[in-house]
Amino acid sequence: MFRTRFAPSPTGHLHVGGARTAILNWLLARHHGGSFVLRIEDTDRERNVPGAEAALLDDLRWLGLDWDEGPDTGGPHAPYRQSERSSLYRDAAGRLLRGGHAYWCTCPPTGQDETAQGRRRCGCADRDPAEVAPPGAALRFRVPDQAEVVVDDVIRGTVRFPVSDIEDFVLLRSDGLPTYNFAAAVDDAEMRITHVVRGVDHLNNTPKQVLVYHALGRALPVFAHIPLILGPDRQKLSKRHGATSVAEHRRQGYLPEALFNYLSLLSWSSPSGEEKLPRERLAAEVELDRVGASDAVFDRDKLRWLSSRYVQEMPPGQLARALAPFVDRERFPVADEEMPAVAAALRERISVLADADGQLEHFFGPDTPEAREARERVLADGEARRVLAAVRARLAALPEWEEAAIKSAIAEGGRDAGAKGRALFLPVRLALTGEEHGPDLPGVALVQGRARVLAALPEIGGEGA
Ligand code: GLU
């Protein structure tokens, strides 16, 4: 059974790098018909941030990443949490202690001196393993007498770590809580994770985890350390480069499908060469041996392009619902039932949902003194008022507020008033938007809605007013 995991620490927002790791693990599990496990690594109490776990789960769900199991049976799965698994680490620690692979240490963290064998360890290593833990002691791993630890990595090849670089590291801190390297190795072994796929920043932790695996007598998983995500300047992606968390992308109105698609293909590509792929295709085509070792550059333009493609393909009702929270209704008083028309008009013009307001400004006209004056001027012009009133009468009689019908009504109103071309369209446009140029007039009227359009145009009989 193919089993992968995503093991975030609840220390902050889900970064796009973390999301990419989660996505790759999820895709691999789906590809192989295996399981994807979510494990919250929350044993470092000082680094845990309240609310971070809930936000993390929310972001994962938004991306459509579901996990297959959890500690409780039935119902929606809660993730595994290391804080709820302490007995496992204690048991494993006991086994290591009894097997001579660990010892209690009361020295300060800097007490590990170089020994004659080139090990970094202290005198506590000679304690009697049967001795009860002295108060305040930490449990240290006894790094074995061997020259190196070899890590076979699917992406990096064989990586050798000299044992002289590895101190007798802590397994259980003096407060009894496990360290990351110990808890991760115990959990990966206990959860029978077959493929550990994570960021290359964890490669240097891997020899310690491999040593724990060996000492516990467990078979190693396959390791795959995936490349980092860099900014366009090839520095580690950070705030300077713009949005770095999933939450920020979500707030900016990137569609989850687009972010998922983009992050999926950061270090491998489809044999078809296609860039826009639904998750089923991504899952079908993903292979660990397709993942390259070179760092990936975060290309926001490409992400925006992908997002625009997903926006264009969204079913109208769904796009209308997605857009609704992004429209500033104070500035653009669009009713919910008018949202589908807005969605249709904006679909080709936006890449992310948060582009909506900027585009709507073209449909409603800018909220400036100049635009207000332009509107007042056209309404004060007797000839223009006559044309506008004729158009209004035709629009008011429309059974449906629909683009083609609006277009004909404007033309008919023009005929009624003996105006066509610029003499017809310019006054209507100025009255509605205060601008001389802008999107197609019937589209403008459609987006503004019947009530607003009729209110902006003078009624017949009021021409001289
Ligand atoms: N908790 C670690 C992190 O968030 C997990 C590393 C791993 O996948 O082993 O970076």
XYZ file of C-alpha atoms and ligand atoms in Angstrom, residues 5-11 21 25 39-42 47 82 180-181 184-185 188 196-199 201-202 205 209 225, ligand 1:
39
model
C 1.885 12.143 4.475
C 1.895 15.878 4.934
C 3.243 16.881 8.336
C 2.877 20.607 8.948
C 3.704 22.325 12.204
C 0.947 24.686 13.341
C 3.291 27.640 13.533
C 4.399 19.564 -0.728
C 1.854 13.914 -1.616
C -0.200 14.752 10.681
C 0.013 17.911 12.736
C 3.472 18.191 14.284
C 2.617 20.164 17.365
C 6.357 27.477 18.462
C 1.537 14.372 17.629
C 10.875 16.737 15.619
C 13.393 14.193 14.317
C 8.697 12.231 12.765
C 10.714 9.016 12.455
C 6.554 7.636 9.756
C 8.428 10.588 2.632
C 8.094 13.489 0.195
C 9.038 16.869 1.630
C 11.063 20.017 1.071
C 15.260 21.905 3.612
C 14.649 18.669 5.539
C 17.406 15.996 9.161
C 15.696 9.945 11.185
C 13.329 15.792 -1.123
N 6.825 19.547 10.730
C 7.813 19.619 9.703
C 7.611 20.924 8.956
O 6.574 21.517 9.048
C 7.612 18.424 8.783
C 8.785 18.003 8.028
C 8.559 16.618 7.432
O 7.737 16.531 6.485
O 9.139 15.673 7.923
O 8.489 21.389 8.279
